XYZ file of C-alpha atoms in Angstrom:
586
model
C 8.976 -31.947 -1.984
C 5.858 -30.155 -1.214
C 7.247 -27.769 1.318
C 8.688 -25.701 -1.911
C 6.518 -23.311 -2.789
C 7.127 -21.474 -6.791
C 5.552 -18.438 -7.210
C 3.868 -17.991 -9.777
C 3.993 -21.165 -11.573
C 1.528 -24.658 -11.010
C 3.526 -28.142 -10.408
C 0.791 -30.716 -11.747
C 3.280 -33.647 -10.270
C 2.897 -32.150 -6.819
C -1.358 -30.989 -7.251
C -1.754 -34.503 -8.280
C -0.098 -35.707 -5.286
C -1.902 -33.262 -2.969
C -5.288 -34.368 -4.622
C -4.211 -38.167 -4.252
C -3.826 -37.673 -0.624
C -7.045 -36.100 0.344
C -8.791 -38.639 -1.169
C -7.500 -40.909 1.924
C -7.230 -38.484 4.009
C -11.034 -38.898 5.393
C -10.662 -37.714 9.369
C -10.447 -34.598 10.847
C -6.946 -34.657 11.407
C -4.070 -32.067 11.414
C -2.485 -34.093 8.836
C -5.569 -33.453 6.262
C -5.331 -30.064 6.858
C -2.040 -29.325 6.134
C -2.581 -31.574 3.047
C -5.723 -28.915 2.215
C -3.670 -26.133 2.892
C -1.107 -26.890 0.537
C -3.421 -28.224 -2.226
C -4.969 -24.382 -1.900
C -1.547 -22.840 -2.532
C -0.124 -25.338 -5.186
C -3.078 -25.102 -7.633
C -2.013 -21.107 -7.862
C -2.289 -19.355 -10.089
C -5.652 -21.542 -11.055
C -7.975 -20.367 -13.231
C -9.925 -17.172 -12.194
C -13.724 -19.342 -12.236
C -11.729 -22.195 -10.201
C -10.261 -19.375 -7.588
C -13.048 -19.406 -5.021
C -13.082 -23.156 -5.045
C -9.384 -22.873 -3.575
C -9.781 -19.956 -1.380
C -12.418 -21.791 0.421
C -10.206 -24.830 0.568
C -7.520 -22.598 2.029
C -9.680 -21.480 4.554
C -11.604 -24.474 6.004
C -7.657 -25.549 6.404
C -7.413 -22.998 8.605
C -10.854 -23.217 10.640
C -10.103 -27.279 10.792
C -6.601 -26.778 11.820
C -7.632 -24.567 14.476
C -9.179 -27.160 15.929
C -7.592 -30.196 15.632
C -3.950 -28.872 15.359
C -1.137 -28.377 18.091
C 0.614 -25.249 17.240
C 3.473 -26.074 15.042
C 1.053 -27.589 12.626
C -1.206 -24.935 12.805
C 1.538 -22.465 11.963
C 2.665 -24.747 8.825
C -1.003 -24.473 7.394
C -1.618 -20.944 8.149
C 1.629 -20.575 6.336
C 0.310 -22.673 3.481
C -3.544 -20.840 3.097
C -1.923 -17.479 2.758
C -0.401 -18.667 -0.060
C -3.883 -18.718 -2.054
C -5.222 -15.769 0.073
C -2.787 -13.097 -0.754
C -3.568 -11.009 -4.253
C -7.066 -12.416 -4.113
C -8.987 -11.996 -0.637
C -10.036 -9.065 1.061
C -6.987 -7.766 3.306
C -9.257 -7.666 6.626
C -9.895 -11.375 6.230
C -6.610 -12.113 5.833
C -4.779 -9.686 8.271
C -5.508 -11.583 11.445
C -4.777 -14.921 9.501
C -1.421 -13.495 9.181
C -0.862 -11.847 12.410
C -1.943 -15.146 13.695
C 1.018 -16.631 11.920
C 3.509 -13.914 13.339
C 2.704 -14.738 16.877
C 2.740 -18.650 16.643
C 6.427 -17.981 14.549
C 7.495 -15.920 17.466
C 6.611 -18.143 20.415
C 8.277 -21.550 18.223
C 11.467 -19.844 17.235
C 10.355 -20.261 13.550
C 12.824 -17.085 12.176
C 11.914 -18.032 8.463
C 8.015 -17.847 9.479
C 8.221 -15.131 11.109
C 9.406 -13.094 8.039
C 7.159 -14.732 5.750
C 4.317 -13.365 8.021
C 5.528 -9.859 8.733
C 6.019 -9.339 5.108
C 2.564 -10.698 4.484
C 1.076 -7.984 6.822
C 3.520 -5.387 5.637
C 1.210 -5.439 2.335
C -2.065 -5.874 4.152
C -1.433 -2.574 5.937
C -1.059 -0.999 2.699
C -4.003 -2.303 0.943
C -5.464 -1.495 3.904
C -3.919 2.197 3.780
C -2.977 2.189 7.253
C 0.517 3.866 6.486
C 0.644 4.629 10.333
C 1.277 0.825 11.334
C 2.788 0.185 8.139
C 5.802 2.731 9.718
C 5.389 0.091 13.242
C 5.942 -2.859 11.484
C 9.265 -1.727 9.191
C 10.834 -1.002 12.831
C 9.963 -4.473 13.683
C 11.034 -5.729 10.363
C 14.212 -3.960 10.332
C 15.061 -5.318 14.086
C 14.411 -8.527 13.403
C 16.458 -8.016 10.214
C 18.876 -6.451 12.243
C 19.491 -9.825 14.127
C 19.520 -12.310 11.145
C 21.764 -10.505 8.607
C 21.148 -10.570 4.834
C 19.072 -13.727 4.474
C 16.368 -11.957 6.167
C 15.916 -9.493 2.861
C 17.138 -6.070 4.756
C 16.197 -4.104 1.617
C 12.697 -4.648 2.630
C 12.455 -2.005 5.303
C 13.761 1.134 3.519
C 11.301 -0.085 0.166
C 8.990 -0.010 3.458
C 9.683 3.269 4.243
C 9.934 4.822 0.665
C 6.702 3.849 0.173
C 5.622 5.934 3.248
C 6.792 8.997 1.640
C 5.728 8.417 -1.508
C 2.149 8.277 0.548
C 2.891 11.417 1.651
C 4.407 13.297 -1.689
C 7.973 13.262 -0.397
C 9.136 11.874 -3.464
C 12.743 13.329 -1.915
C 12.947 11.366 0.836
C 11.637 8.210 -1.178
C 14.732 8.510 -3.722
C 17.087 8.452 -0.154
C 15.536 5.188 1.013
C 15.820 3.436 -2.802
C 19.352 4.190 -2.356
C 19.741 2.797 0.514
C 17.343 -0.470 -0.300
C 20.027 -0.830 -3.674
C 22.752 -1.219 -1.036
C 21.189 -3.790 0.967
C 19.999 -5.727 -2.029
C 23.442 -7.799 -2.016
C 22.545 -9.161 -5.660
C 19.835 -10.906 -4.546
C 17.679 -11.291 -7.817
C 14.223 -10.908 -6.228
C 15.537 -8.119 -4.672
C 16.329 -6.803 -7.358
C 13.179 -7.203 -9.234
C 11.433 -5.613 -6.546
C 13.700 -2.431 -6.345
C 13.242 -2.192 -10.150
C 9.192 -2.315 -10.099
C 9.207 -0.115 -6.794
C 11.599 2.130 -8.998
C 8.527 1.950 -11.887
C 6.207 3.161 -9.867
C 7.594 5.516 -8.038
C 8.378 7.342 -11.308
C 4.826 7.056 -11.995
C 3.782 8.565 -8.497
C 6.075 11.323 -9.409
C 4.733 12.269 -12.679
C 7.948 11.880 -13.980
C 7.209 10.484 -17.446
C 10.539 11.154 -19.477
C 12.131 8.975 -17.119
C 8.941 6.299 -16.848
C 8.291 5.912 -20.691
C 12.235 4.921 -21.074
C 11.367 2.324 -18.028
C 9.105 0.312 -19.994
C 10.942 -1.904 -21.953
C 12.757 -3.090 -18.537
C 9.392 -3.288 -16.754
C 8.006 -5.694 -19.962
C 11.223 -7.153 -19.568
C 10.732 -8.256 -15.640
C 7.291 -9.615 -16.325
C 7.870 -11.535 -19.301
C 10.681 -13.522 -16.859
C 8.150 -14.503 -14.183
C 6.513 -17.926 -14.450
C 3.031 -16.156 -15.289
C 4.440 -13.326 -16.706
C 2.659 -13.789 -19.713
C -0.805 -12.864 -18.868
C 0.156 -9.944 -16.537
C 3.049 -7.817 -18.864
C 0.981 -6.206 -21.018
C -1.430 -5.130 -18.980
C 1.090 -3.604 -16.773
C 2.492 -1.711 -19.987
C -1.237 -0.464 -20.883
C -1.333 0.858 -17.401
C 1.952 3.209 -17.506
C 0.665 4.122 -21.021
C -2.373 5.275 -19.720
C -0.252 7.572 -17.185
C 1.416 8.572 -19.949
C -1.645 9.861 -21.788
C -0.144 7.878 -24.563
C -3.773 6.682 -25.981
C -2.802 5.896 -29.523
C -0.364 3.302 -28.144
C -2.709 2.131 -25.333
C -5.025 1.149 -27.722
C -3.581 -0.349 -30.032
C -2.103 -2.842 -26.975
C -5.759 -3.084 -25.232
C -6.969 -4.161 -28.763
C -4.492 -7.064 -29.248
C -5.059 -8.614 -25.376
C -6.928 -11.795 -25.579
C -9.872 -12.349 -23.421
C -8.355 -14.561 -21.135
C -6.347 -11.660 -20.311
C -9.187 -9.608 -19.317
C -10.728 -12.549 -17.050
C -7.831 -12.714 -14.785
C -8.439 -11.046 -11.964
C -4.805 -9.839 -10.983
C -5.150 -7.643 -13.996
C -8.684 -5.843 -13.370
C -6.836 -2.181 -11.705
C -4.160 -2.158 -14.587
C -7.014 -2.669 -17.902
C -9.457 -0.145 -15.779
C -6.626 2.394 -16.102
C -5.621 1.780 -20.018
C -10.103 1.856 -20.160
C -10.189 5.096 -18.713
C -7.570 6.575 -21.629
C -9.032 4.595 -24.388
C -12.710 4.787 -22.812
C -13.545 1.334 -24.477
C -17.459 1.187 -23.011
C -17.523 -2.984 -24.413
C -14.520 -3.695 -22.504
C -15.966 -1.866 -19.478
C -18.874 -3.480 -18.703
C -17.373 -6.586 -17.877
C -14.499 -5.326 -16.137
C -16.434 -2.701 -14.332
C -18.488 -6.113 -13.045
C -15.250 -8.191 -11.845
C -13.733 -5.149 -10.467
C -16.526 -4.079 -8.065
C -17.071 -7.699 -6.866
C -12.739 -7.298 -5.949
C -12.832 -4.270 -4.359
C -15.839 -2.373 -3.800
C -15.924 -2.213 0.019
C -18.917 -0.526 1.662
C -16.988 -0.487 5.118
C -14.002 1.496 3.974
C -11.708 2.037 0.911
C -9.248 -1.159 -0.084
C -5.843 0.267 -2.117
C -4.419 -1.173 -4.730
C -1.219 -3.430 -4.644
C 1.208 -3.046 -7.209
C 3.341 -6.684 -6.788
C 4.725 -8.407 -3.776
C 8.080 -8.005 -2.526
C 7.829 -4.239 -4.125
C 6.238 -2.700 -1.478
C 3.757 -0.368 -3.574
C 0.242 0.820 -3.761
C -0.850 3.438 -6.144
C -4.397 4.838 -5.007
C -7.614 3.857 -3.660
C -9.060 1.188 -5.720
C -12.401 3.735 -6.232
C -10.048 5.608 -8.181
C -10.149 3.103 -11.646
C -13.556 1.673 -10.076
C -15.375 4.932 -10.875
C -14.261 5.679 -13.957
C -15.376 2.294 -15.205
C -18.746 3.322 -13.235
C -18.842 6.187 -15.554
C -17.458 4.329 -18.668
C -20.797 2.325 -17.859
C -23.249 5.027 -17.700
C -23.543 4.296 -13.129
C -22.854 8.167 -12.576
C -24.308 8.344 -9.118
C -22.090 5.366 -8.425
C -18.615 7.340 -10.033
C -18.901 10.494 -7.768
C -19.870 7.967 -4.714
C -16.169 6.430 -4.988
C -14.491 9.605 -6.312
C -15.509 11.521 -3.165
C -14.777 8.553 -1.380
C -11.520 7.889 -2.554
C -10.527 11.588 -2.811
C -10.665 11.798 0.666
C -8.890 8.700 1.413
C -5.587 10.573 -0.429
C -5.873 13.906 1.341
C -6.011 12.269 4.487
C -2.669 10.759 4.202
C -1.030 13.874 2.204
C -1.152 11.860 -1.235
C -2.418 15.056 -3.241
C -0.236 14.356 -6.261
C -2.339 11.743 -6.992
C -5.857 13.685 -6.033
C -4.667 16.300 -8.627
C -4.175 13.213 -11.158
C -7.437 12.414 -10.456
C -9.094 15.190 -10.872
C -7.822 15.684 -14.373
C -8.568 12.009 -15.112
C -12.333 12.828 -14.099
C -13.069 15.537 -16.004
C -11.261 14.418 -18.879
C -13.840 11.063 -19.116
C -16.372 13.128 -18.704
C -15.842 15.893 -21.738
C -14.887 12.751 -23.927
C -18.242 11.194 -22.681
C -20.138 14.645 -23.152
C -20.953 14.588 -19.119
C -21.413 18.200 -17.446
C -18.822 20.010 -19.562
C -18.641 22.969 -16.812
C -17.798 20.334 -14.435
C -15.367 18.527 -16.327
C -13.686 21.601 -17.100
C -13.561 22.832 -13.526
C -12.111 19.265 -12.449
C -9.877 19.551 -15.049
C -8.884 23.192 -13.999
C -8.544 22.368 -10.059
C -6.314 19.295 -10.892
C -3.979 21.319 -13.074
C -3.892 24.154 -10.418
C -3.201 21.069 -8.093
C -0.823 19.511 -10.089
C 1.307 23.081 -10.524
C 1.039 23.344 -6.259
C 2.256 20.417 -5.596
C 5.502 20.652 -8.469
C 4.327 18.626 -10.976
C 5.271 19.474 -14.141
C 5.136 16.576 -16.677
C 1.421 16.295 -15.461
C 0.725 20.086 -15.785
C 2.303 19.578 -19.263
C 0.162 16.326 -20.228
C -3.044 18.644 -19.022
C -2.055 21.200 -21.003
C -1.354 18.792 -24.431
C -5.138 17.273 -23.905
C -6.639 20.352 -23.043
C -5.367 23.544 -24.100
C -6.023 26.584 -22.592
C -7.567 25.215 -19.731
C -8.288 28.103 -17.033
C -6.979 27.898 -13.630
C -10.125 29.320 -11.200
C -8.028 32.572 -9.390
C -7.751 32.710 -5.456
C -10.796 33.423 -3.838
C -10.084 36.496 -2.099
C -10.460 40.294 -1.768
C -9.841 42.087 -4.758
C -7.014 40.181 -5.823
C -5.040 40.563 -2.848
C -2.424 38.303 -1.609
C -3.584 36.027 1.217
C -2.815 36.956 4.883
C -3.689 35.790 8.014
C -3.552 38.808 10.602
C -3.012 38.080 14.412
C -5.483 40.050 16.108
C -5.792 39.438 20.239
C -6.733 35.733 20.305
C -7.642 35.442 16.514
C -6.643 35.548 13.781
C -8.449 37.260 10.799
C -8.544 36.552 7.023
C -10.224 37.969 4.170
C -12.524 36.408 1.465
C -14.667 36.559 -1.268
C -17.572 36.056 1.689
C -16.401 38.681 3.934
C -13.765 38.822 6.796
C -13.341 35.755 8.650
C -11.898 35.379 12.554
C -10.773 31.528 13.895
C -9.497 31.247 17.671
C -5.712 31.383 17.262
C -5.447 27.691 17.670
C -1.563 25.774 17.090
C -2.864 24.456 13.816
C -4.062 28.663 12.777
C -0.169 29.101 14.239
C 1.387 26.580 12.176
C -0.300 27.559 8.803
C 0.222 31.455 9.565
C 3.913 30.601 10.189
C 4.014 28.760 6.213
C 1.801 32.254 4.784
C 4.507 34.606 6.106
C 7.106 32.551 3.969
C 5.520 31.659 0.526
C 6.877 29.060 -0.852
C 9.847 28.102 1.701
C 10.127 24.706 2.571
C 9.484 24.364 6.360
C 11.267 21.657 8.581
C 8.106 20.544 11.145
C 10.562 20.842 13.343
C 11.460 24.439 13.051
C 7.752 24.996 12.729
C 6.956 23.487 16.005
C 9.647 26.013 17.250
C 11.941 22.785 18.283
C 15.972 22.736 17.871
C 16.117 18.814 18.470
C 17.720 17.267 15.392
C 16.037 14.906 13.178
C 16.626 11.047 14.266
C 15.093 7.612 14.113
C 14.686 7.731 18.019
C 14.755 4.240 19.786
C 13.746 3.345 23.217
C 15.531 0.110 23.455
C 14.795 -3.055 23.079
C 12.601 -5.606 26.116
C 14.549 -7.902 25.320
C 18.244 -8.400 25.666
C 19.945 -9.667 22.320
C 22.315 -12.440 23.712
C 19.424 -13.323 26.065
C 16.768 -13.940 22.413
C 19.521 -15.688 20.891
C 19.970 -17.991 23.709
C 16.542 -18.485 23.964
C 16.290 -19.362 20.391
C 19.227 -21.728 20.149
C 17.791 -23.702 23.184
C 14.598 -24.131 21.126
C 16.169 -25.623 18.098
C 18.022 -28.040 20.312
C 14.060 -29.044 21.666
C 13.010 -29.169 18.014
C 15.803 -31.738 17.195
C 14.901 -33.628 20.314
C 11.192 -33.513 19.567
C 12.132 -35.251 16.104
C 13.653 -37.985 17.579
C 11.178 -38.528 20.327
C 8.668 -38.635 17.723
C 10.564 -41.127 15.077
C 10.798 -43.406 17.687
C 7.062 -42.967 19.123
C 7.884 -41.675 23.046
C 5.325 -39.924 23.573
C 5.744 -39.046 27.072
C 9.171 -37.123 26.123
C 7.916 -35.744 23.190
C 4.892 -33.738 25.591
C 7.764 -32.810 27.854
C 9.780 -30.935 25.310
C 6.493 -30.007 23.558
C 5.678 -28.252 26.815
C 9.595 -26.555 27.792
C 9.468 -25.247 24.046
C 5.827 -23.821 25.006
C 6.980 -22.377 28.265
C 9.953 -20.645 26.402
C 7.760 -19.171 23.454
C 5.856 -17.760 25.911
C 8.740 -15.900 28.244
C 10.094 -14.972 24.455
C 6.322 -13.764 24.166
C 6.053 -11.849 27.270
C 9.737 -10.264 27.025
C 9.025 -8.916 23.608
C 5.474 -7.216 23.393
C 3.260 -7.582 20.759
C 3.623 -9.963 18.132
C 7.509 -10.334 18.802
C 8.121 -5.989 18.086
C 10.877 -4.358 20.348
C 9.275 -1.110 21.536
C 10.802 2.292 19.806
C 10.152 5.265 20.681
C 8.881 7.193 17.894
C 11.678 9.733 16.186
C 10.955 13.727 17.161
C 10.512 14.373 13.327
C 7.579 11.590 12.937
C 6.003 12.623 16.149
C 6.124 16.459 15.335
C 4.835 15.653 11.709
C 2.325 13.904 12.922
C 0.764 16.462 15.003
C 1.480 19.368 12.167
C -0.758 17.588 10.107
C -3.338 17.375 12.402
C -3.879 20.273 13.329
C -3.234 22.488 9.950
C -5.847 19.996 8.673
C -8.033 20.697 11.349
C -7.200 24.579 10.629
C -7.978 24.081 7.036
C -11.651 22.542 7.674
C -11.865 25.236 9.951
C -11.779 27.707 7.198
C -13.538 25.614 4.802
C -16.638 25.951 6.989
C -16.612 29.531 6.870
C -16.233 29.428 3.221
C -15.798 26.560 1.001
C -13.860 28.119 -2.050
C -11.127 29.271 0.117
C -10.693 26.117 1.870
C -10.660 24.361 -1.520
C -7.526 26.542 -2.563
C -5.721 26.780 0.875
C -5.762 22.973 0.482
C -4.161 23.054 -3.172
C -1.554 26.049 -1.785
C -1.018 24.315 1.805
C 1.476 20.829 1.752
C 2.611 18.756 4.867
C 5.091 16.212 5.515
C 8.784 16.345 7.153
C 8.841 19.789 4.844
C 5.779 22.046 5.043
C 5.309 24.801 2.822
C 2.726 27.627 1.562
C 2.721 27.668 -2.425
C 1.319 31.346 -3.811
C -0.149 29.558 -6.861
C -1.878 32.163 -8.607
């Protein structure tokens, strides 16, 4: 009865059980534990002052089962404290609680675990914003997926991989792998629900907001149906208003949310968004308070998740944090995390968004009467952004809030159209500051190679001057297939046996199978690498776009040494991914 866990909703039959049983559960046993553990996920969603008291349940579980716990039961409670973890606690605490999980799974033959942990670390990578192993693990995901068939939720890996380009403003290539997701889903209805809220907000990443204002009736729709659906819809709605610029509307919904609403904690990103439109200053305050406690991270930058399952995170969570830093009058605060997380975004290629943000900036700060030449230069870059990058339902929401907004010209030589002349070794370029020469490095190559075509999308593979079609690439696996599924059958057969030996209290058998299952997890363990992944080789197209980005990047800050303005624009004009391209964008 316990072992069935409902997301989203509290069973008081089963909490009062739980709470029963620790009461008699005095020792230091794995048994207590697990009965922790459990208690910790049950009681969620709890109430957001009672939260803390069940993370910290959930993890003593796990420090106590650590040590009293043979490994099967330590895998069943790191299973259960997750469940309170996830949503709530910082990602780096609970990525190696997780990963710990994944390898335990993987030596016992525990398939269902095994999932449940990978796609618990799938989302920890992306709060974490490490797209890079976030790629690594959707291979794993997809071969272990691969081996189990549909039950194993195969629609996971190209949501995985959508959301990869979406990081990287190929919205192209993340419409290819929804497809493909919706014909894996095999009318599974959480699969389903995820591809539609994925769907949401990728139209929002997009800027397409025709298409995302007729989407929210369907996304009110899928909240309203979940067990706590109640408290999180309409803050979701405020949220794609906001995007929107639809402020009448936005406030009008802010206004009629109760504050219990406000206190959850789940819903602190989504209200910081519809606060930013509305610019509320009572509503800030506390918000701005719970928020910074959630996610203000002085050791790096924390994203935010959209839902689980969905496979989505929108931005940096200093993106919302700073404008309710400014909403509150903490200006030094604001630019700290809007440099901060402005960086974050160009690092991966997300520069739709940066554009978005730099409108959203400058915008709060005319409407709060904050450096108006700023403001309007912000507002200026992020619709010259916005225009580079092909966004034209957020050039056309700039221009409704703020007409006639000037777009600061290319900085260089009398008006003349960039170049980059090979000369020897080096490459020269003029600017506002006088000619500049740079070493003709492969990044300088690459970048001159995008100026002689002007807005032609490059393949990174023609631009690396390679003829090797695009593919996945795949080195094999370590592991032969009928060799894992032997392997695996043999240690169900133990777990059976192990049952029995135990029902009937031999405890002599029960260590010898305890220790054949042991010596098997750990030849599965050796044969496989790494927490259980078969080693691929990565695809030409990911390793060539890899290095492209490097090194134009390093180009760029090359030039944005020399002088700053024209390393400001040649990053608005300049865009990387599988297609590269130079945009004229005067």
């Amino acid at each position: 009865y316990g072992a069935v866990f409902l997301m989203g909703g509290v069973d008081p039959v089963l909490v009062g059980m739980l709470e029963e049983a620790l009461v008699g559960l005095t020792a230091e046993t794995p048994l207590r534990a697990r009965a922790m553990a459990r208690l910790a996920a049950a009681r969620q969603p709890s109430a957001p002052a009672e939260r803390p008291r069940d993370i910290a349940l959930g993890l003593a579980a796990v420090e106590l089962a650590r040590r009293v716990a043979k490994s099967h039961e330590l895998l069943d409670v790191l299973h259960s404290a997750s469940g309170v973890l996830y949503g709530a606690v910082n990602p780096k605490i609970r990525l190696p609680i997780s990963l710990e999980q994944e390898r335990l799974a993987n030596q016992l033959g525990n398939t269902t675990l095994l999932l449940n942990a990978r796609t618990r670390i799938s989302l920890d990578h992306l709060e974490l914003g490490d797209f890079t192993a976030h790629a690594q693990l959707a291979d794993s995901y997809e071969e272990l997926a691969d081996r189990i068939g549909p039950a194993a939720g195969p629609w996971r890996v190209p949501l995985m991989r959508s959301m990869d380009a979406i990081a990287r403003d190929d919205f192209a290539a993340s419409e290819q792998f929804q497809l493909e997701a919706k014909r894996l889903e095999h009318g599974q209805p959480r699969a389903r629900r995820a591809l539609a809220f994925h769907r949401i907000c990728f139209l929002a990443a997009a800027e397409r907001h025709a298409e995302l204002r007729a989407a929210i009736p369907e996304l009110r729709g899928l909240w309203l149906e979940m067990p706590y659906g109640a408290v999180i819809a309409e803050p979701r709605v405020a949220h794609m208003l906001a995007r929107l610029g639809a402020e009448d509307e936005a406030r009008t919904l802010v206004a009629r949310l109760p504050d219990h609403v406000f206190a959850e904690g789940i819903n602190a990103s989504w209200l910081a968004e519809a606060l930013w439109l509305t610019g509320d200053v009572a509503r800030a305050l506390p918000l701005h308070a719970q928020f910074k406690a959630q996610f203000d991270d002085p050791h790096g930058e924390r994203w935010q998740m959209y839902w689980f399952d969905c496979e989505i995170v929108e931005a940096p969570a200093g993106r919302l944090l700073s404008y309710l830093a400014a909403l509150t009058g903490a200006w030094d605060e604001c630019d700290r995390l809007f440099t901060r997380a402005v960086k974050t975004l160009e690092a991966v290629g997300r520069r739709g968004m940066v554009a978005r943000m730099r409108f959203e900036l400058g915008d709060l700060m005319l409407r709060l009467d904050r450096d108006p030449p700023r403001a309007r230069t912000l507002i200026a870059e992020g619709r010259a952004d916005a225009a580079a990058c092909g966004l034209v339902e957020l050039v056309e929401l700039i221009d409704r809030r703020h007409a006639g907004v000037i777009v600061p010209p290319r900085p260089t030589v009398a008006n003349q159209p960039f170049a980059m002349t090979l000369e020897g070794e080096y490459y020269a370029i003029a600017s506002g500051s006088g000619p500049l020469r740079f070493k003709s490095s492969r990044g300088m190559q690459y970048l001159a190679k995008l100026v002689d075509k002007p807005n032609v999308d490059v393949h990174v593979l023609d631009l690396v001057g390679s003829s090797e079609l695009p593919d996945r690439g795949d080195a094999g696996e370590q592991i032969d297939s009928s060799a894992f599924r032997a392997y695996r059958a043999r240690l169900g057969t133990l777990r059976d046996q192990l049952e029995d030996a135990e029902e009937i209290g031999d405890t002599d058998r029960a260590e010898r199978l305890r220790g054949e299952m042991e010596s098997i997890a750990a030849e599965i363990s050796s044969s496989t690498g790494k927490g259980g992944r078969a080693r691929r080789a990565e695809s030409p197209v990911d390793r060539a776009r890899s290095a492209v980005q490097r090194r134009i990047k390093d180009a760029l800050d090359r030039i944005a040494e020399a002088d700053t303005e024209l390393g400001k624009w040649l990053r608005r004009a300049v865009r990387t991914g599988n297609y590269c391209s130079y945009r004229d964008i005067d």
